[in-house]
Every structure is written in structure tokens, then in C-alpha cells.
Short mmCIF file of C-alpha atoms and ligand atoms in Angstrom, two decimals:
data_model
loop_
_atom_site.label_atom_id
_atom_site.label_comp_id
_atom_site.label_asym_id
_atom_site.label_seq_id
_atom_site.Cartn_x
_atom_site.Cartn_y
_atom_site.Cartn_z
CA MET A 1 33.09 36.46 -14.70
CA LEU A 2 32.32 39.26 -12.24
CA LEU A 3 30.57 42.51 -13.10
CA ILE A 4 32.28 45.07 -10.87
CA GLU A 5 30.87 48.53 -10.24
CA CYS A 6 33.77 50.99 -10.49
CA PRO A 7 32.84 53.85 -8.11
CA TRP A 8 33.75 56.31 -10.89
CA CYS A 9 33.13 54.62 -14.27
CA GLY A 10 30.18 52.38 -13.42
CA PRO A 11 29.69 48.65 -14.05
CA ARG A 12 32.52 47.01 -16.01
CA ASP A 13 33.63 43.51 -16.78
CA GLU A 14 36.15 41.86 -14.43
CA ILE A 15 38.83 41.77 -17.17
CA GLU A 16 39.18 45.57 -16.87
CA PHE A 17 40.30 45.24 -13.23
CA ALA A 18 43.27 43.94 -11.28
CA TYR A 19 43.09 42.50 -7.76
CA GLY A 20 45.00 44.00 -4.86
CA GLY A 21 44.46 41.60 -1.97
CA GLU A 22 42.80 42.15 1.41
CA ALA A 23 41.83 45.76 2.21
CA HIS A 24 42.49 47.75 5.39
CA ILE A 25 45.88 46.22 6.22
CA ALA A 26 47.44 49.05 8.22
CA ARG A 27 51.18 49.50 7.84
CA PRO A 28 52.85 49.44 11.28
CA ALA A 29 53.68 52.97 12.43
CA ASP A 30 57.25 52.06 13.39
CA PRO A 31 58.46 48.94 11.52
CA SER A 32 61.90 49.01 13.17
CA LYS A 33 60.29 48.27 16.54
CA LEU A 34 58.76 45.01 15.29
CA SER A 35 60.14 41.53 15.70
CA ASP A 36 60.68 39.48 12.54
CA ALA A 37 57.57 37.48 13.40
CA GLU A 38 55.47 40.64 13.76
CA TRP A 39 56.80 42.01 10.47
CA ALA A 40 56.05 38.72 8.72
CA GLU A 41 52.55 38.85 10.21
CA PHE A 42 52.02 42.27 8.60
CA LEU A 43 53.55 41.30 5.25
CA PHE A 44 52.24 37.82 4.63
CA PHE A 45 49.36 36.83 6.89
CA ARG A 46 45.80 37.54 5.80
CA SER A 47 42.44 36.68 7.31
CA ASN A 48 41.29 34.46 4.40
CA PRO A 49 37.66 34.32 5.56
CA LYS A 50 34.91 32.08 4.29
CA GLY A 51 32.21 34.65 3.57
CA ALA A 52 32.38 38.45 3.46
CA HIS A 53 35.84 39.65 2.42
CA ARG A 54 36.89 43.25 1.96
CA GLU A 55 39.48 43.60 -0.78
CA ARG A 56 41.32 46.09 -2.99
CA TRP A 57 40.71 46.38 -6.73
CA VAL A 58 42.10 48.77 -9.33
CA HIS A 59 40.28 49.71 -12.53
CA ALA A 60 43.42 49.00 -14.56
CA ALA A 61 41.96 49.34 -18.08
CA GLY A 62 39.68 52.26 -17.16
CA CYS A 63 40.23 55.17 -14.80
CA ARG A 64 43.21 53.39 -13.11
CA ARG A 65 41.90 54.19 -9.62
CA TRP A 66 41.92 51.97 -6.53
CA PHE A 67 38.83 51.20 -4.48
CA ASN A 68 37.44 48.60 -2.08
CA VAL A 69 35.00 45.78 -2.68
CA GLU A 70 33.19 43.59 -0.17
CA ARG A 71 32.78 40.17 -1.78
CA ASP A 72 31.52 36.85 -0.50
CA THR A 73 34.32 34.32 -1.03
CA VAL A 74 31.80 31.47 -1.31
CA SER A 75 29.18 32.91 -3.68
CA TYR A 76 31.43 35.62 -5.22
CA ARG A 77 28.49 37.98 -4.72
CA ILE A 78 29.62 41.61 -4.33
CA SER A 79 27.67 43.29 -1.55
CA ARG A 80 29.39 46.68 -1.46
CA VAL A 81 31.83 48.88 -3.37
CA TYR A 82 33.39 51.88 -1.63
CA THR A 83 36.32 54.24 -2.08
CA GLY A 84 39.31 54.86 0.15
CA ALA A 85 37.64 58.06 1.31
CA CYS A 86 35.07 55.96 3.22
CA GLU A 87 35.58 54.63 6.74
CA PRO A 88 36.01 50.87 6.86
CA VAL A 89 32.93 49.43 8.53
CA GLY A 90 31.80 45.90 9.27
CA GLU A 91 33.29 42.86 10.92
CA GLY A 92 36.90 42.40 11.84
CA GLN A 93 38.04 46.02 12.18
CA MET B 1 36.58 69.18 -34.40
CA ALA B 2 36.54 66.65 -37.24
CA ASP B 3 36.29 69.35 -39.88
CA ALA B 4 39.15 71.31 -38.41
CA MET B 5 41.19 68.11 -38.35
CA MET B 6 40.50 67.31 -41.99
CA THR B 7 41.52 70.73 -43.25
CA ALA B 8 44.53 71.34 -41.04
CA ASP B 9 47.78 70.69 -42.85
CA ALA B 10 50.36 72.43 -40.69
CA GLY B 11 51.90 70.30 -37.99
CA GLU B 12 50.17 67.13 -39.12
CA ARG B 13 51.72 63.90 -37.85
CA ALA B 14 52.26 60.78 -39.91
CA GLY B 15 49.45 58.30 -39.43
CA ALA B 16 50.05 55.24 -37.29
CA LEU B 17 49.36 52.87 -40.22
CA SER B 18 52.01 54.01 -42.68
CA ARG B 19 53.41 50.46 -42.84
CA LEU B 20 50.03 49.04 -43.98
CA PHE B 21 49.07 51.90 -46.31
CA GLN B 22 52.31 53.24 -47.77
CA GLY B 23 51.59 56.73 -49.04
CA GLY B 24 47.88 55.96 -49.30
CA GLU B 25 44.85 56.83 -47.24
CA ALA B 26 44.21 54.40 -44.39
CA SER B 27 40.62 53.46 -45.05
CA THR B 28 38.64 50.30 -45.69
CA THR B 29 34.99 49.36 -46.19
CA ALA B 30 32.89 46.22 -45.71
CA GLY B 31 29.30 46.56 -46.90
CA PRO B 32 27.71 49.35 -44.82
CA LEU B 33 30.82 49.74 -42.66
CA THR B 34 33.66 52.21 -43.08
CA LEU B 35 36.86 52.22 -41.04
CA SER B 36 39.29 55.12 -41.48
CA GLU B 37 42.30 56.46 -39.73
CA MET B 38 41.74 60.14 -38.93
CA PRO B 39 44.55 62.71 -38.84
CA VAL B 40 46.36 62.29 -35.52
CA PRO B 41 44.76 64.85 -33.19
CA GLY B 42 46.64 66.95 -30.66
CA GLN B 43 46.21 65.28 -27.27
CA ILE B 44 46.48 66.97 -23.89
CA ASN B 45 46.00 65.24 -20.57
CA LEU B 46 44.42 67.61 -18.07
CA ARG B 47 44.13 67.05 -14.32
CA GLY B 48 42.60 69.19 -11.60
CA ASN B 49 39.75 69.42 -9.12
CA PRO B 50 36.42 69.97 -10.94
CA SER B 51 34.67 71.12 -7.76
CA ASP B 52 37.15 73.99 -7.54
CA ALA B 53 35.21 76.74 -9.34
CA ALA B 54 38.37 78.65 -10.33
CA PHE B 55 39.77 75.57 -12.08
CA ALA B 56 36.53 74.73 -13.91
CA GLU B 57 36.02 78.34 -15.01
CA ALA B 58 39.57 78.80 -16.30
CA VAL B 59 39.35 75.59 -18.33
CA ALA B 60 35.91 76.50 -19.72
CA LYS B 61 37.18 79.93 -20.73
CA VAL B 62 40.16 78.59 -22.68
CA LEU B 63 38.34 75.65 -24.30
CA GLY B 64 34.99 77.33 -24.87
CA CYS B 65 33.11 74.43 -23.32
CA ARG B 66 32.10 73.13 -19.93
CA LEU B 67 34.31 70.62 -18.12
CA PRO B 68 32.47 67.26 -18.38
CA VAL B 69 31.95 66.14 -14.77
CA ALA B 70 29.49 63.31 -15.48
CA ALA B 71 31.33 59.99 -15.83
CA ASN B 72 32.00 58.75 -19.38
CA THR B 73 30.85 61.91 -21.17
CA VAL B 74 32.31 64.23 -23.81
CA GLU B 75 31.93 68.01 -24.17
CA LYS B 76 32.72 69.79 -27.42
CA GLY B 77 34.10 73.30 -27.78
CA GLY B 78 34.83 75.12 -31.03
CA ASP B 79 37.86 73.12 -32.14
CA PHE B 80 38.20 70.87 -29.11
CA SER B 81 36.72 67.74 -27.61
CA LEU B 82 37.02 67.18 -23.89
CA LEU B 83 36.71 63.56 -22.77
CA TRP B 84 36.08 62.49 -19.16
CA LEU B 85 38.73 59.95 -18.11
CA GLY B 86 38.27 60.00 -14.34
CA PRO B 87 36.97 62.17 -11.48
CA ASP B 88 39.91 64.57 -11.86
CA GLU B 89 41.26 63.70 -15.31
CA TRP B 90 40.34 64.62 -18.89
CA LEU B 91 41.70 64.22 -22.41
CA VAL B 92 41.57 67.25 -24.70
CA LEU B 93 41.60 66.49 -28.43
CA THR B 94 42.64 69.37 -30.68
CA ALA B 95 43.15 69.94 -34.39
CA PRO B 96 46.54 68.49 -35.44
CA GLY B 97 49.31 70.89 -34.48
CA ALA B 98 47.13 73.04 -32.20
CA GLU B 99 48.19 71.28 -29.01
CA ALA B 100 51.25 73.39 -28.13
CA GLU B 101 49.39 76.68 -28.29
CA LEU B 102 46.45 75.27 -26.35
CA SER B 103 48.71 73.81 -23.62
CA ALA B 104 50.38 77.18 -23.24
CA GLY B 105 46.97 78.89 -23.05
CA LEU B 106 45.78 76.48 -20.35
CA VAL B 107 48.99 76.84 -18.32
CA GLU B 108 48.62 80.61 -18.43
CA ALA B 109 44.92 80.57 -17.47
CA LEU B 110 45.57 78.15 -14.59
CA ALA B 111 48.67 79.91 -13.22
CA GLY B 112 48.85 79.62 -9.43
CA GLN B 113 46.30 76.81 -9.28
CA HIS B 114 46.72 73.10 -8.52
CA PHE B 115 46.63 71.33 -11.90
CA ALA B 116 48.63 69.20 -14.34
CA ILE B 117 48.83 69.54 -18.10
CA THR B 118 50.73 67.00 -20.16
CA ASP B 119 51.06 66.97 -23.94
CA VAL B 120 50.41 63.32 -24.83
CA THR B 121 49.96 63.84 -28.58
CA GLY B 122 52.25 60.92 -29.44
CA ASN B 123 50.22 58.54 -27.30
CA ARG B 124 47.25 57.47 -29.40
CA ALA B 125 46.06 57.03 -32.98
CA LEU B 126 42.47 57.86 -33.98
CA PHE B 127 40.23 55.52 -36.01
CA ARG B 128 36.61 56.10 -36.93
CA LEU B 129 34.29 53.13 -37.42
CA SER B 130 30.95 54.01 -38.97
CA GLY B 131 27.86 52.15 -40.18
CA THR B 132 24.77 50.36 -38.88
CA PRO B 133 26.56 47.18 -37.68
CA ALA B 134 29.42 49.11 -36.00
CA ARG B 135 28.00 48.31 -32.57
CA GLU B 136 28.01 44.56 -33.30
CA VAL B 137 31.57 44.73 -34.65
CA LEU B 138 32.84 46.36 -31.44
CA ALA B 139 30.82 43.97 -29.28
CA LYS B 140 32.92 41.09 -30.63
CA GLY B 141 35.88 42.34 -28.63
CA CYS B 142 34.56 44.84 -26.09
CA SER B 143 32.71 43.91 -22.90
CA LEU B 144 31.15 47.37 -22.53
CA ASP B 145 27.35 47.49 -22.82
CA LEU B 146 27.04 49.46 -26.09
CA HIS B 147 23.22 49.40 -26.24
CA PRO B 148 22.03 52.97 -27.03
CA SER B 149 20.28 53.12 -23.66
CA ARG B 150 23.65 52.66 -21.90
CA PHE B 151 26.21 54.13 -24.31
CA ALA B 152 25.05 56.84 -26.71
CA THR B 153 26.37 59.75 -28.78
CA GLY B 154 28.41 62.04 -26.55
CA GLN B 155 29.66 59.27 -24.29
CA CYS B 156 33.17 57.89 -23.96
CA ALA B 157 34.94 55.14 -22.04
CA GLN B 158 38.40 53.83 -21.35
CA THR B 159 38.02 50.13 -21.93
CA LEU B 160 39.45 47.09 -23.73
CA LEU B 161 39.00 46.11 -27.38
CA ALA B 162 40.36 42.66 -28.17
CA ARG B 163 42.31 42.80 -24.87
CA SER B 164 44.08 46.02 -25.79
CA GLY B 165 43.35 49.33 -24.07
CA ILE B 166 41.40 51.94 -26.02
CA ILE B 167 39.41 55.09 -25.50
CA LEU B 168 36.04 54.68 -27.19
CA SER B 169 33.62 57.49 -27.93
CA GLN B 170 30.38 57.53 -29.89
CA VAL B 171 30.28 60.56 -32.21
CA ASP B 172 26.93 60.18 -34.00
CA ASP B 173 23.88 57.92 -34.31
CA ALA B 174 24.97 56.20 -37.58
CA PRO B 175 26.45 54.93 -35.30
CA SER B 176 30.02 56.19 -35.63
CA TYR B 177 32.65 55.52 -33.01
CA ASP B 178 36.03 57.10 -32.45
CA ILE B 179 38.54 54.50 -31.33
CA LEU B 180 41.84 55.66 -29.86
CA PRO B 181 44.32 52.79 -29.46
CA ARG B 182 47.84 53.29 -28.21
CA ARG B 183 49.92 54.15 -31.24
CA SER B 184 52.02 51.00 -30.91
CA PHE B 185 48.79 48.95 -30.90
CA ALA B 186 47.32 50.75 -33.94
CA GLU B 187 48.19 48.07 -36.50
CA TYR B 188 46.94 45.29 -34.25
CA THR B 189 43.67 47.10 -33.52
CA TRP B 190 43.19 47.91 -37.23
CA ARG B 191 43.75 44.32 -38.34
CA TRP B 192 41.44 43.02 -35.62
CA LEU B 193 38.71 45.45 -36.73
CA GLU B 194 39.17 44.50 -40.41
CA ASP B 195 38.70 40.86 -39.47
CA ALA B 196 35.65 41.63 -37.31
CA MET B 197 34.13 43.63 -40.21
CA ALA B 198 34.73 40.93 -42.84
CA GLU B 199 31.38 39.14 -42.42
CA TYR B 200 29.49 42.32 -43.52
CA ARG B 201 31.32 42.44 -46.87
ZN1 ZN C 301 36.94 53.30 -13.26
#
């Protein structure tokens, strides 16, 4: 069970949260210009790294706000929690 | 606020446990523990930007208390409690029946500003659990750290109790806790609490 630090409410048990997948997936500016393959790439394909992964969580049973978590997919250790107001930093962007 | 709630008779809503306690007072004890349903308070959801001085001042003027900006804290005015729900969201608890007048007062004081006021009085029931082992009873179904060094009188939280969403707030050092389940979960939450209290009988 993870202890997740909500940026607003503080540390809460994982059961209070819901997972929202990989963070910083930018929606294409003009979807109608994309091929089906490019659209599928945006919709379905994720980086699935072994190691540091930046992902979206929502504090569903608390303040109901979305934020970002950087979590190691091997150890599950959370190294960083940051809100959407922060610039994405780190590898891969 | 509790005193005002106990004496108010106009505009009082039926309790959420009328099926379990037909015509009677919804209250139960187990040794040092007491669990009671309190008269359903008026409930107003308030949203706005607390760093906007005009917003904070207008709210403070109407409610007679400061807007709680620290996470998980409660401020008390004359007849009102103001619970922090998020960085731009609060719950105002009023004496039963006082919510319409208060909403109107807030809308008037905030005219022209960016805010939202929603009367959510039908949303939640209010239970009070009191007695020395109250903390242990809640800990059976709540993952929040309720140790006095982390959660004390004057603090509140939106969290889960037995997998159902509640607002929890500690009202005194007995300790006593106010538990606000969704009205449709009131019976479930009550029965779960009764069961959790049984070992102290
Ligand atoms: Zn939160």
C-alpha cells in the first residue's frame, strides 16, 4: 500500500486516490491532420518505463484534485509529487 | 454551533436514521462511548480564491470568522463552522434552517466577484462520536493518522470510513468527532460504527 502525499491535503493512504495513467501526454493541436497511426499513437501508446515514471493521480476521496507523481515502477518509491501548475522536468520531455 | 443546532426548531430536517429509530432519538452508547445523530445542519459549499483579499474579507464579514486557509482546519464563527475542503473550497455548517438566509447574505456580499455558493444541505447527515476510545473505533475503518500530534481538535478531513466517503472533524479533546456521511450512507455508517463500538460495552 502506498502512502501518497496529496499536494493539498498531505499524506494519505493509496485507497483515497485513483490512478490516471502517464502524465504529460500532450493532446495534438490539430487531430484532423493526423493519420490513424499517429492518432492511435497519441491515444494508446505509453512509454511504460522500468524506473522513474511520471503519472497522474486524483485525490478521489479527499479534495478531488489532480496532480502528478514521479514513481519508480520497480521499487514503487515515490520521489516527487507536483501539481499541474509546475513545469514538467526530468527525462523524456 | 452545536448549541444553536440543539435549540433550533424551525426548519429542522428529519434525521437520516428515521428508519432505525422511528420517532425516537438516534443515539446509542457502549461503555464510555456515545454515538448520536445531531440535527441536520444547514450546509453550504463555498468556492473562491482565498488569496484574493476582497473575497476573504467579504466571507469573514458575513460569517464572523476567518477563512481557514491551512489544509484540514476548521474555523468557528458565532453560529457557523467553516471547514477547509480544498485550496479553494470550504463547507459552511449552519444551524438547521439558517442556510437560505446565509447563502443570500454571502451572495450579496460577494456580488461582482468570482465565487460559487451552492446549498448542499441535503447532502450529508451529522453524527457525533464521543468518548476516550473514539479514536480507536475510527481507526478500525479509517486510514487517517488520528494521533493527537497529527489530527487534533479544530482539524477536519475528507476521507474514507469503512470504504465510504465522510468528512471527519475533531470537535473536542474527549475526544469527540463529528462524522458527516452522505445521507444515503448514513444507515450503513451508523451500523458500522455500532459494530465497531460493541467491544467497549
Ligand atoms: Zn487532497
